[in-house]
Coordinates of C-alpha atoms in Angstrom, one line a residue:
Chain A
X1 CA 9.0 11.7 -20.3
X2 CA 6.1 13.3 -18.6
X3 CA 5.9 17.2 -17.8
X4 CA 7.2 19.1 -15.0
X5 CA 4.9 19.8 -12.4
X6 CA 5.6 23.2 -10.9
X7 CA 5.4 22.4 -7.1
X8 CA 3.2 25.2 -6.3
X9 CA 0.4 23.0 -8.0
X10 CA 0.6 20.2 -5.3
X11 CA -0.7 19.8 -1.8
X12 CA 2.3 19.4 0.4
X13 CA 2.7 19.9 3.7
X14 CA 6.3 20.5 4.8
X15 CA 8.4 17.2 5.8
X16 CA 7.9 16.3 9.2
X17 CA 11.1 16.2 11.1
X18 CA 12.4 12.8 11.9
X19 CA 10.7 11.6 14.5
X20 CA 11.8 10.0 17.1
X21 CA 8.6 10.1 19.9
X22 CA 5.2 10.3 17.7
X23 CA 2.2 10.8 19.0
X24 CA 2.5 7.3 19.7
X25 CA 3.1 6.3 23.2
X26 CA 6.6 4.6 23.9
X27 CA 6.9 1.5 25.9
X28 CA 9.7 -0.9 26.4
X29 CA 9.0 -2.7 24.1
X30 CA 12.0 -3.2 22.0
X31 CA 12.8 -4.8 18.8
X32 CA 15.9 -4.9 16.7
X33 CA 17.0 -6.0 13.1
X34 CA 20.7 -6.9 14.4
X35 CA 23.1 -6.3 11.7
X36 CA 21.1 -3.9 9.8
X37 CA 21.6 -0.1 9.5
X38 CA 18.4 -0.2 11.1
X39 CA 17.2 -0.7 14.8
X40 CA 13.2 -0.4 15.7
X41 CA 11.7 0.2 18.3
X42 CA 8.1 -1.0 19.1
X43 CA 5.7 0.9 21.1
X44 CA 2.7 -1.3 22.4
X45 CA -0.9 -0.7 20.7
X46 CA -2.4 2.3 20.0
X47 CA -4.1 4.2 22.9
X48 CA -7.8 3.0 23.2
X49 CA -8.9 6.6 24.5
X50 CA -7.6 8.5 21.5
X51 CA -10.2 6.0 19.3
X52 CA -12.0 7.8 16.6
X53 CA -14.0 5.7 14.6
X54 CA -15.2 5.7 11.5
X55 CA -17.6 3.1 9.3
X56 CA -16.1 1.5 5.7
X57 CA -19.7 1.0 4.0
X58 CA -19.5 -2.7 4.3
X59 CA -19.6 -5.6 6.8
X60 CA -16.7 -5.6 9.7
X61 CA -15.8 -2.1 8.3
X62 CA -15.8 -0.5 11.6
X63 CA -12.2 1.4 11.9
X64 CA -10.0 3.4 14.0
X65 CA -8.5 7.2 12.7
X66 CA -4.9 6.9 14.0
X67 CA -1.6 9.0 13.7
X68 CA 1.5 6.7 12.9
X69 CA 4.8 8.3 12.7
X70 CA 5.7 10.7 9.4
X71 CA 1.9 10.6 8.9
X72 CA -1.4 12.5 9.6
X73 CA -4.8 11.0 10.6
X74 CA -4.8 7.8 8.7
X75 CA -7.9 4.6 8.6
X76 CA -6.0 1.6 10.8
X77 CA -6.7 -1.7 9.1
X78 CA -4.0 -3.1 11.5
X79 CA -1.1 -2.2 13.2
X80 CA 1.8 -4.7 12.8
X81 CA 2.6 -4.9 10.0
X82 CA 1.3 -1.3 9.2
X83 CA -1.7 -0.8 6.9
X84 CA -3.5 2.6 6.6
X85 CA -5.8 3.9 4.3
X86 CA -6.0 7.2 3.0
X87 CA -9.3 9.3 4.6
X88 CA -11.7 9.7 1.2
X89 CA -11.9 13.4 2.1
X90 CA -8.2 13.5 0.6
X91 CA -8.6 12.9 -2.9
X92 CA -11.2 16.0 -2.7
X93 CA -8.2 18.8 -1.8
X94 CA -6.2 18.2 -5.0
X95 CA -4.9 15.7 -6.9
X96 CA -1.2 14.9 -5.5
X97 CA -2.1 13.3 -2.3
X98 CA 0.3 14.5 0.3
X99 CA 2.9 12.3 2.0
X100 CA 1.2 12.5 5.3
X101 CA -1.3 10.8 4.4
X102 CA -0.5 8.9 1.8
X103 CA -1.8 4.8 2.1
X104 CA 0.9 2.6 3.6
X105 CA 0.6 -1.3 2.9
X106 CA 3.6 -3.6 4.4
X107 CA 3.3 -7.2 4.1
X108 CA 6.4 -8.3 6.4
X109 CA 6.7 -7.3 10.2
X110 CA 10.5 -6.7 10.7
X111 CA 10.7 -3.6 9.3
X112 CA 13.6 -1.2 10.2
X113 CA 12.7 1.5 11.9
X114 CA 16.1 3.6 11.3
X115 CA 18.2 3.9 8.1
X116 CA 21.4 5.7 8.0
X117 CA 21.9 7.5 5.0
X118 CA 25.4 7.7 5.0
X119 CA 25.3 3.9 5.2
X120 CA 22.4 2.8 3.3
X121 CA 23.3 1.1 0.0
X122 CA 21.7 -0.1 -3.1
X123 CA 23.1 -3.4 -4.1
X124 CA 22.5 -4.3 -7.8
X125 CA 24.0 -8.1 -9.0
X126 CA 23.2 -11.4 -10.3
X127 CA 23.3 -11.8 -14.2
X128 CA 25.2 -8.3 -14.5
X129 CA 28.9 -7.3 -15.7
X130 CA 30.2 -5.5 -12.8
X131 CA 27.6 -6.2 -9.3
X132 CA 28.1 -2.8 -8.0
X133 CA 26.7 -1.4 -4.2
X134 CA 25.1 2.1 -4.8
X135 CA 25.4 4.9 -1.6
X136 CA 22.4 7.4 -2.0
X137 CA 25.2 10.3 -2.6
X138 CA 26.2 8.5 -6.0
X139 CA 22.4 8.2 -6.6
X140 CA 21.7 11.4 -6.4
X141 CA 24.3 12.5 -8.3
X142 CA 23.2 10.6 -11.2
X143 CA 20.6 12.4 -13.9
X144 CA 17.5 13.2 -12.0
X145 CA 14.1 12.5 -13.6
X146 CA 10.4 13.6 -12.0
X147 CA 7.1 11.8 -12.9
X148 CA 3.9 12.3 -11.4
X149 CA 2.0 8.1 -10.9
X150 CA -0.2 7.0 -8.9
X151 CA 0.5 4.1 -6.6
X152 CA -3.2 2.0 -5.8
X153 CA -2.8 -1.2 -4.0
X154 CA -4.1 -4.4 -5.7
X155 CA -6.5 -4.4 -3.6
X156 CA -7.8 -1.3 -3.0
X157 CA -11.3 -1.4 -2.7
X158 CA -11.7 -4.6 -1.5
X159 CA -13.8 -4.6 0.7
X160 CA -16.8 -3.8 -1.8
X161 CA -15.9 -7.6 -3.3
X162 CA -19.0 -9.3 -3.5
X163 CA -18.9 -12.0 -2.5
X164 CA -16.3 -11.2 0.0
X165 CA -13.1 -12.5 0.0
X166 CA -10.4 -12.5 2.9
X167 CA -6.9 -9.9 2.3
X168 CA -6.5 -6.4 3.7
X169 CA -10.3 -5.2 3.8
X170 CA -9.9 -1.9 1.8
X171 CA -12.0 0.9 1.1
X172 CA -11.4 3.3 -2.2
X173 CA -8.0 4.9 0.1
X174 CA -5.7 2.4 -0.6
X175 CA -4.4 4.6 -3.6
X176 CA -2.8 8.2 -3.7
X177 CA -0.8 10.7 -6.3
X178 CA 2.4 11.9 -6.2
X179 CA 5.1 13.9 -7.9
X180 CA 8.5 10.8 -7.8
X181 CA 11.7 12.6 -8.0
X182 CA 14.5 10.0 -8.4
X183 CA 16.8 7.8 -11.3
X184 CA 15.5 5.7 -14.1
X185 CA 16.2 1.9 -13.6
X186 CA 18.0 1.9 -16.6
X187 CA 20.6 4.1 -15.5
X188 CA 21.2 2.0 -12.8
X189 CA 21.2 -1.2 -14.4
X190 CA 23.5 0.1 -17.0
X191 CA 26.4 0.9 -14.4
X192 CA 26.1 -2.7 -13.3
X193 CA 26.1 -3.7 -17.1
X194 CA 23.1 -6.0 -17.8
X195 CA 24.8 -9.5 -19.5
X196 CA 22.6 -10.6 -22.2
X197 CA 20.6 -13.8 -21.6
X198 CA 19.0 -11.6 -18.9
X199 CA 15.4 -11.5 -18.8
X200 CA 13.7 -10.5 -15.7
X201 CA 14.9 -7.8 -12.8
X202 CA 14.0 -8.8 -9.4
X203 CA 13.5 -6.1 -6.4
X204 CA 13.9 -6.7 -2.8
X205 CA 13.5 -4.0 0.1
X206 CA 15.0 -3.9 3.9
X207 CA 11.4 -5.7 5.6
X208 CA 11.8 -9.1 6.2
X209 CA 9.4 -11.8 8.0
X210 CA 9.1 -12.7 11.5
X211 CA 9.5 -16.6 10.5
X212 CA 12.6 -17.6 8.8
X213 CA 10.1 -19.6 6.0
X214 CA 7.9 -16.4 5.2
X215 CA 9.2 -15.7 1.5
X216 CA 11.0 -12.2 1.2
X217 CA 8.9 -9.6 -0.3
X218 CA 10.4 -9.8 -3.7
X219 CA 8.9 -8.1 -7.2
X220 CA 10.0 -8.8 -10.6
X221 CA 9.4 -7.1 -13.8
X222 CA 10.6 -7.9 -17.6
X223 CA 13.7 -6.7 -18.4
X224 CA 12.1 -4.1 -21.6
X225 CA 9.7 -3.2 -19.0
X226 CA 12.6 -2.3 -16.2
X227 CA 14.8 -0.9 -18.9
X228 CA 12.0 1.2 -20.7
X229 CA 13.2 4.8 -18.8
X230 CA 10.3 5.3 -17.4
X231 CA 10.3 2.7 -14.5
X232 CA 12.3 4.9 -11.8
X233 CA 14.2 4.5 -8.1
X234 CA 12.8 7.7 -6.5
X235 CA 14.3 9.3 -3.7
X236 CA 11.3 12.4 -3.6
X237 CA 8.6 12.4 -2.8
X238 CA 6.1 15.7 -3.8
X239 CA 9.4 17.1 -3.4
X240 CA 10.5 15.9 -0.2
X241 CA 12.7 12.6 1.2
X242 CA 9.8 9.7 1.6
X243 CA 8.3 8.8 5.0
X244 CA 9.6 5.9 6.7
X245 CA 6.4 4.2 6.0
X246 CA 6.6 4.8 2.4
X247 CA 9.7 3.6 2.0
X248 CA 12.4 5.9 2.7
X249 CA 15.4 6.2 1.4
X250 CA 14.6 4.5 -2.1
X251 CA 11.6 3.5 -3.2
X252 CA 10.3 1.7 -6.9
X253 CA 8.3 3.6 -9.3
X254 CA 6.1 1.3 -11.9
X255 CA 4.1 4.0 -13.6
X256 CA 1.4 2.7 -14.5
X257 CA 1.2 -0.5 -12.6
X258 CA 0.0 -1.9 -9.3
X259 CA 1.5 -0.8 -6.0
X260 CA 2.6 -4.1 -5.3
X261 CA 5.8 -4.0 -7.8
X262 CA 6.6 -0.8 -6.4
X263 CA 9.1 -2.0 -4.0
X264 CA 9.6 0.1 -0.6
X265 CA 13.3 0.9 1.4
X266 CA 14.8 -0.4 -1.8
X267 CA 17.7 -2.5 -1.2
X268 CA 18.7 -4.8 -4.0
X269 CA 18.4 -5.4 -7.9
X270 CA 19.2 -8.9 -8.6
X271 CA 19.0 -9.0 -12.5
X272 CA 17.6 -13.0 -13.7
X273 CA 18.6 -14.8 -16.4
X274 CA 15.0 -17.0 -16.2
X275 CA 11.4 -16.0 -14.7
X276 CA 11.4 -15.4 -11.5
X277 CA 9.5 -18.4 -9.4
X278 CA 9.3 -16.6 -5.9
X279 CA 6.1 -17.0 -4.0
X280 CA 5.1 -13.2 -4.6
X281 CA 5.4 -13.3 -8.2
X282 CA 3.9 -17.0 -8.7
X283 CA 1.3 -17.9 -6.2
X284 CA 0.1 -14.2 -4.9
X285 CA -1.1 -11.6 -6.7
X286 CA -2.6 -13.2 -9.5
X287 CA -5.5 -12.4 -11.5
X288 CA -7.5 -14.4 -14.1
X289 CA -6.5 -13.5 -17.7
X290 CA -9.4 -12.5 -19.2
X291 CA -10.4 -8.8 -19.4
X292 CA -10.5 -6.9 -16.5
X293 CA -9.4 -9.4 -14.4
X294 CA -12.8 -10.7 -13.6
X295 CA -14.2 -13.8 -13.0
X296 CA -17.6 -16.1 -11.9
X297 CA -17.2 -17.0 -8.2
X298 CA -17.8 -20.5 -9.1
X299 CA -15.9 -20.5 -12.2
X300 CA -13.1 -23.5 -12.2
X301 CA -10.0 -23.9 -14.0
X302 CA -9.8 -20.1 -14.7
X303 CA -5.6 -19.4 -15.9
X304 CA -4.2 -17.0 -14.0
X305 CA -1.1 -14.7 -14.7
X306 CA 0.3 -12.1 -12.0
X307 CA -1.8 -8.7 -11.9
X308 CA 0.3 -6.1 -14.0
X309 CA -1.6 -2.7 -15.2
X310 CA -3.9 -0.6 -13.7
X311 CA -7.4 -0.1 -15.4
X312 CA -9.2 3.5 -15.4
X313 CA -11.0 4.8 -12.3
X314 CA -13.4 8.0 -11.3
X315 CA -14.3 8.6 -8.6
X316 CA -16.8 12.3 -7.3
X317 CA -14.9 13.7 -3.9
X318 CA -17.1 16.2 -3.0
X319 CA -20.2 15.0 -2.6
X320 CA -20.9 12.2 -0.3
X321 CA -23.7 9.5 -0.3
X322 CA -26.5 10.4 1.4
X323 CA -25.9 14.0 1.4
X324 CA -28.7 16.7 0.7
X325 CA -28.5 19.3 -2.4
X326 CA -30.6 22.0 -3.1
X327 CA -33.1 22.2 -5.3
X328 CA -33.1 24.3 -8.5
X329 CA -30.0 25.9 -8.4
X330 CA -26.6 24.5 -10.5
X331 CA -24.9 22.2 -8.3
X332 CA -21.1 21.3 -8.7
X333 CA -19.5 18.3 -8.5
X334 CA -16.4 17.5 -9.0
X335 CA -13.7 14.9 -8.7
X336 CA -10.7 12.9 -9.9
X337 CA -9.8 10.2 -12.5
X338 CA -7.0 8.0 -13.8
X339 CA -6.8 6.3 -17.1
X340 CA -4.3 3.7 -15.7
X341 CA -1.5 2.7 -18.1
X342 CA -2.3 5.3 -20.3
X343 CA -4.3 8.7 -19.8
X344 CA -7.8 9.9 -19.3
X345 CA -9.6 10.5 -22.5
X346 CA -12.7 11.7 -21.5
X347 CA -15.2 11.5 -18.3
X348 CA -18.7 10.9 -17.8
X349 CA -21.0 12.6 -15.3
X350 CA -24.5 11.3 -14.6
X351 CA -27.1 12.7 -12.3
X352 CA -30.2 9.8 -13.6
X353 CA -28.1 6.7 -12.8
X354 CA -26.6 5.8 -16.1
X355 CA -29.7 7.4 -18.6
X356 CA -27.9 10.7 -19.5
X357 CA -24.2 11.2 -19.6
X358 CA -22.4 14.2 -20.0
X359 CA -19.1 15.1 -21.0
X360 CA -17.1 16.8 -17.7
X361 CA -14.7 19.3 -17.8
X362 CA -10.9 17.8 -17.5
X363 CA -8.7 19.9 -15.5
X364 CA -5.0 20.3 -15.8
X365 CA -3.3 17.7 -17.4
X366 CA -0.2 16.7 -14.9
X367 CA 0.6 13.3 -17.1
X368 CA -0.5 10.4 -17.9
X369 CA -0.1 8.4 -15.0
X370 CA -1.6 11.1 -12.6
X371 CA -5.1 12.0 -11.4
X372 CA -7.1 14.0 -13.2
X373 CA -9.4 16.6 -11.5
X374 CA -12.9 16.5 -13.3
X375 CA -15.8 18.7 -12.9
X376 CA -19.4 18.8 -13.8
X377 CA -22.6 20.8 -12.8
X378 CA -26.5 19.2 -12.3
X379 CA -29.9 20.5 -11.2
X380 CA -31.9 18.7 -9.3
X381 CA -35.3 20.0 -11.0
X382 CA -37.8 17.8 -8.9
X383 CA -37.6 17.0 -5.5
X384 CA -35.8 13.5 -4.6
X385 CA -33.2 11.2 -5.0
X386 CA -30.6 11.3 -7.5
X387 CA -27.9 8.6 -8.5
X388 CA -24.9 10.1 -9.9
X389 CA -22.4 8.3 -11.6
X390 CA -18.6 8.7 -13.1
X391 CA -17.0 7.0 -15.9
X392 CA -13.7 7.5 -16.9
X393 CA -12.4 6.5 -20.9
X394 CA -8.8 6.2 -21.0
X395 CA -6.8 6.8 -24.7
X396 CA -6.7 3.3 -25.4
X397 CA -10.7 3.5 -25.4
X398 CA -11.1 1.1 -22.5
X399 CA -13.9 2.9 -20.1
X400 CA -15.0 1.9 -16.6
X401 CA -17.3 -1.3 -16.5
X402 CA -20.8 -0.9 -15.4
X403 CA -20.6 -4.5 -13.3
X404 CA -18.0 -4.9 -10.9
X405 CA -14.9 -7.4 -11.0
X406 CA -14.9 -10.0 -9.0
X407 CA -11.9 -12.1 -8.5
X408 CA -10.7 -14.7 -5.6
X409 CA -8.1 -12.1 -4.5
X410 CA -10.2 -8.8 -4.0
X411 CA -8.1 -7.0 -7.3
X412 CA -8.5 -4.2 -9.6
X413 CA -12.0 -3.4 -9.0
X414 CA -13.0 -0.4 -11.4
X415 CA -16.4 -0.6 -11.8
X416 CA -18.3 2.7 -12.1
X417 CA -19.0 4.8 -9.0
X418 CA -22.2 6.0 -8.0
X419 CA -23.4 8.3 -5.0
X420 CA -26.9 9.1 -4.4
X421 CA -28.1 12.2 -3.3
X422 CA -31.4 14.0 -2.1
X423 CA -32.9 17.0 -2.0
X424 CA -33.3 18.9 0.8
Chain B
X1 CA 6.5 -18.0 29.7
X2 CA 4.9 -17.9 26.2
X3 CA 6.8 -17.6 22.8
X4 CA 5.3 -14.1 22.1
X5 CA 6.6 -12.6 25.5
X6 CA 9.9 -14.3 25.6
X7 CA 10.4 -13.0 21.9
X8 CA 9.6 -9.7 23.6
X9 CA 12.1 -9.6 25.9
X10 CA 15.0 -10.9 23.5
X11 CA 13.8 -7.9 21.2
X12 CA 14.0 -5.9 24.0
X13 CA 17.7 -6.3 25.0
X14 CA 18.4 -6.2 21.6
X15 CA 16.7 -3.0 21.1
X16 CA 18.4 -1.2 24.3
X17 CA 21.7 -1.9 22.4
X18 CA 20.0 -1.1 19.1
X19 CA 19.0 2.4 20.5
X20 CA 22.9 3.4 22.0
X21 CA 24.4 2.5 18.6
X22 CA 21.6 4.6 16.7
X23 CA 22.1 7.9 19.1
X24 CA 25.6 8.0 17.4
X25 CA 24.2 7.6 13.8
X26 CA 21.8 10.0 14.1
X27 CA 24.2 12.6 15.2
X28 CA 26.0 12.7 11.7
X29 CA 23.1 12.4 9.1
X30 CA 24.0 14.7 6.1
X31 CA 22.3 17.0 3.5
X32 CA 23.4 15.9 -0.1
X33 CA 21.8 17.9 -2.6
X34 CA 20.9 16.9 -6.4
X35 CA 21.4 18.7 -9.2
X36 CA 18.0 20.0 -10.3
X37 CA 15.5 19.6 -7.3
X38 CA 17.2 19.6 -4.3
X39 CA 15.8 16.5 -2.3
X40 CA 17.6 16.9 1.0
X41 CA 18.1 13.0 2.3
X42 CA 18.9 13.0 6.3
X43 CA 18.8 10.0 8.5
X44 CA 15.5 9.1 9.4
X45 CA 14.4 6.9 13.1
X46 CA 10.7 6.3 13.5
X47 CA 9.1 4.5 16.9
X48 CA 5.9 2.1 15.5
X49 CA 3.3 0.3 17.5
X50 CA 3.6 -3.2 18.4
X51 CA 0.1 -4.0 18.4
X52 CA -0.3 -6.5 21.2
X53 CA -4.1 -7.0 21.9
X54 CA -4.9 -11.1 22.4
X55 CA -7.9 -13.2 22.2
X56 CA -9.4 -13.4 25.9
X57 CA -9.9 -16.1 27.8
X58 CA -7.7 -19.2 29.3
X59 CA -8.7 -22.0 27.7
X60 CA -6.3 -24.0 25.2
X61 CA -7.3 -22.8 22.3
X62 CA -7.3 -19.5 22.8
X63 CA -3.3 -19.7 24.1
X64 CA -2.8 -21.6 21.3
X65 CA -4.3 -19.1 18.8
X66 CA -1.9 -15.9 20.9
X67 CA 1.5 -17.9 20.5
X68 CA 0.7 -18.6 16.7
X69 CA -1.4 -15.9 15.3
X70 CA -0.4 -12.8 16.1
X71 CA 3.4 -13.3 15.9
X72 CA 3.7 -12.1 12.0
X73 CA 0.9 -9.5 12.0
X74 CA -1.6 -8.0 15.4
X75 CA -4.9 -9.3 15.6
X76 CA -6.6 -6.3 12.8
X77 CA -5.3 -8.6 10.3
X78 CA -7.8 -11.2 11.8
X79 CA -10.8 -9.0 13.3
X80 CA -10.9 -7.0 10.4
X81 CA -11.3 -9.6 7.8
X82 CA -15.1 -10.5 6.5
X83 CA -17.8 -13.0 7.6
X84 CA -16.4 -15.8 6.4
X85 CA -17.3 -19.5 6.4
X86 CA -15.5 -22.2 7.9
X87 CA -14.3 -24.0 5.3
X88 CA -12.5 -20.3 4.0
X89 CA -11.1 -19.7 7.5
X90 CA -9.3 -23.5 7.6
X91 CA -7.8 -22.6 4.0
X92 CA -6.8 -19.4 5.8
X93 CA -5.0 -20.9 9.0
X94 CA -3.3 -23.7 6.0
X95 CA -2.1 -21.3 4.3
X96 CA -0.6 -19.3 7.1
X97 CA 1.2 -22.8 7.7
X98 CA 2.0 -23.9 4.1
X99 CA 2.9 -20.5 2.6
X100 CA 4.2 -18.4 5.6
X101 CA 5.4 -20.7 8.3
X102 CA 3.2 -20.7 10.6
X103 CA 4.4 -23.4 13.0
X104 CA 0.9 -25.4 13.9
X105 CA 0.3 -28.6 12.6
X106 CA -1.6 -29.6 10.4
X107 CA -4.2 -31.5 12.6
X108 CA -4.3 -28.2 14.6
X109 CA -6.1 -26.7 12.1
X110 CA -9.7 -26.9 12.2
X111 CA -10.1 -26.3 16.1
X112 CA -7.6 -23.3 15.3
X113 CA -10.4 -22.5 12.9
X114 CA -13.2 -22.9 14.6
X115 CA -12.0 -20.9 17.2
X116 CA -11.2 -17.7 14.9
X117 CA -14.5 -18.3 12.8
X118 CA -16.0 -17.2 16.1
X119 CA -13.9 -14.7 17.8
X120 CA -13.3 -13.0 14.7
X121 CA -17.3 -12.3 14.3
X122 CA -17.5 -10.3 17.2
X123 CA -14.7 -8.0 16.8
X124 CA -13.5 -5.7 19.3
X125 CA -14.2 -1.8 18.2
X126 CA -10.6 -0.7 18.2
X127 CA -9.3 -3.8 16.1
X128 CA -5.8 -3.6 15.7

């Protein structure tokens, strides 16, 4: 089990209240899940006056600065369903990323807009003993567990692909840190009593598609994997309930794996007794099996397995390209890191584009699935440009890549970052 | 009337029953604490954007592009996507058919296509 994290070491902003306006204006515009514990309603688009834009750095990456409900200024990449990325200027005030503005990614557009929580329940069945139906009282009675994990889409950063490939056209936001307070999966599956023969655990949530024939969102992991105490149903968030848009009430927690297995407004555990075929698990989300994940764009016949694991990342927060430095004095930089399924080992600072390394400073170890603050200090001697770079070594010894991924669906990119500055 | 509005309008009747039925669940939320960190749970009712912005113009096409493609998602999933070729953008409008359920034919396709190869280079500034 990871440590406790004292809560007085995260940035949190108190819960917003449940919210039934927004900043968001209100229309008639009405939409409703019948049946469900939930009703939505849907406002029309976003007020055009309000727009603040803002530039990705790549083609098309012109975006809007929004507020969505539960959340603070967020990058739009599109409205219905909702996908909003994380300002960069985030990751720089501390390494859990607050709920506000924490990236949302939905793939379905019926989403419920209400849950109930006295009527909200957790149904677990298939190849189990006893299929049981789980209120979030019994939940939270159950033995609570915290883990700090970060949750990065997929896809994040795809928008630097090159060559470009369609999907949600990220920058480096799609990703965020934060402090899951909840149940193991274990504990839950071993109420319903998993019957042997079983060898997957499939997860569904409350969104659902517009078109009867768009698969559910469904996620499936081995059975050792979902049983290994680790993989968690949170309820808390940085010590609060989850925004709507995060997945309120119940949410899956894959430490240590993509974003897309960590299933949102949690509804149902189906436990399989073979792999699990469903569109989201065979045909999306796959990455070539070779190291990395990468690929030759022109490569043919490439076997591809669904993406699993994250890889280590670095990234420098407070200094952004293009910015001037003075000369001759120490100059700090600083930023985060992740070593992905395991933790950060070391990390790399270079002000000469890759000649020099040093070793940075690591700050306070929250975990192994968590960020990682990092600091370093450079002078720029002589007057001009200077490329620095990160590079983060996880304890398995797998480091950054100096050439990026490239892959047909925009995934895992973790090449090493670089951000040039000038003097002034 | 076109499939996107008169969806609207059965969501909307829908959603005015939707929204009496909710005032009453609302009222009783609860606060169930845990044993170690109290995570207070209470009922939660959010209002999101519809997103409703259409490809201009009156010809054919461009109806035909509003009823079909911006009925599971708002136009930022289009305008927001890359410079792509043609050939990617008619593997993007088959899939939409063959994986999602898209209702278009198939020989609808590559005028769909063309079409969004176009409109989708010139995005509007507040894509959504």
């Amino acid at each position: 089990m990871e440590a406790l994290v004292n809560p007085t070491d995260y940035v949190n902003a108190e819960s917003p209240a449940p919210s039934t306006s927004g900043p968001l204006p209100r229309r008639s515009f009405l939409k409703m899940t019948a049946g469900l514990i939930a009703g939505g309603i849907l406002g029309r688009s976003l007020p055009a006056f309000a727009a603040k834009l803002i530039q990705l750095p790549f083609a098309n990456g012109s975006r809007q600065l929004v507020r969505f409900p539960q959340k603070g200024e967020m990058i739009l990449l599109r409205q219905r369903p909702p996908l909003l990325e994380t300002p960069f200027e985030v990751f720089d005030r501390g390494v859990f990323t607050p709920n506000e503005q924490f990236f949302v990614r939905w793939h379905l557009p019926v989403i419920p807009t209400s849950i109930d929580v006295n009527t909200f329940r957790l149904r677990v069945d298939g190849h189990v003993r006893t299929p049981i139906e789980l209120s979030l009282k019994e939940i939270l009675r159950q033995p609570q567990i915290e883990l700090a994990a970060i949750n990065q889409c997929s896809g994040n950063s795809r928008g630097f692909s090159s060559p470009r490939v369609p999907g949600g056209e990220w920058g480096n936001g799609a990703m965020g840190n934060a402090l899951w307070t909840g149940v193991t999966l274990k504990s839950i599956l071993d109420r319903a009593g998993v019957l042997p023969g079983a060898v997957q655990v499939r997860f569904n949530g409350l969104d659902t598609g517009q078109m009867p024939e768009t698969p559910l969102f469904m996620k499936s992991l081995d059975l050792d994997h979902a049983m290994d105490g680790e993989v968690m149903v949170a309820y808390g968030m940085n010590g609060t309930q989850l925004p709507m848009l995060n997945g309120f009430p119940l949410r899956l927690i894959v430490p240590g794996w993509y974003s897309t297995y960590w299933v949102k407004m949690l509804s149902h555990i189906e436990v399989l007794d073979k792999p699990d075929d469903n569109y989201w698990m065979h045909t999306a989300y796959l990455i070539p099996d070779t190291p990395g994940g990468t690929m030759a764009p022109d490569a043919k016949d490439v076997k591809m397995v669904p993406i699993n694991r994250l890889v280590p990342r670095s990234f420098i927060t407070n200094l952004r390209d293009n910015a001037t430095v003075r000369r001759g004095v120490p100059i700090a930089v600083r930023g985060i890191a992740f070593g992905g399924d395991t933790g950060v080992k070391s990390v790399d600072f270079s002000s000469d584009g890759g000649t020099t390394w040093q070793n940075a400073a690591l700050g306070k170890d929250y975990g192994r699935y968590s960020f990682r603050r990092w600091n370093a200090t450079f002078v720029a001697k002589q007057p001009g440009d200077y490329k620095l770079m990160v590079k983060a070594t996880n304890s398995n010894d797998l480091a950054q890549p100096a050439t990026p991924t490239w892959n047909p669906g925009g995934f895992m990119r973790n090449v090493i970052e670089q951000v040039t500055v000038h003097t002034a | 009337m076109s499939l996107i509005f008169r969806r609207i309008l059965f969501v909307f009747l829908l959603g005015l029953t939707a929204t009496l039925v909710n005032g009453v669940a609302r009222a009783q939320s609860a606060a169930m604490p845990s044993p170690h960190r109290t995570i207070r749970l209470t009922s939660q009712k959010i209002t999101l954007p519809f997103g409703d912005k259409v490809f201009a113009g009156d010809g054919k096409i461009v109806k035909v592009t509003n009823q079909h493609c911006l009925l599971c998602h708002s136009r930022g999933m289009i305008d927001t996507q890359p410079p792509l070729t043609l050939d990617t953008w008619k593997k993007e409008v088959d899939k939409m058919r063959t994986a999602y359920g898209c209702p278009l034919r198939a020989d609808q396709t590559a005028e769909i296509a063309d079409f969004i190869a176009h409109a989708a280079s010139a995005p509007a500034p507040n894509g959504n």
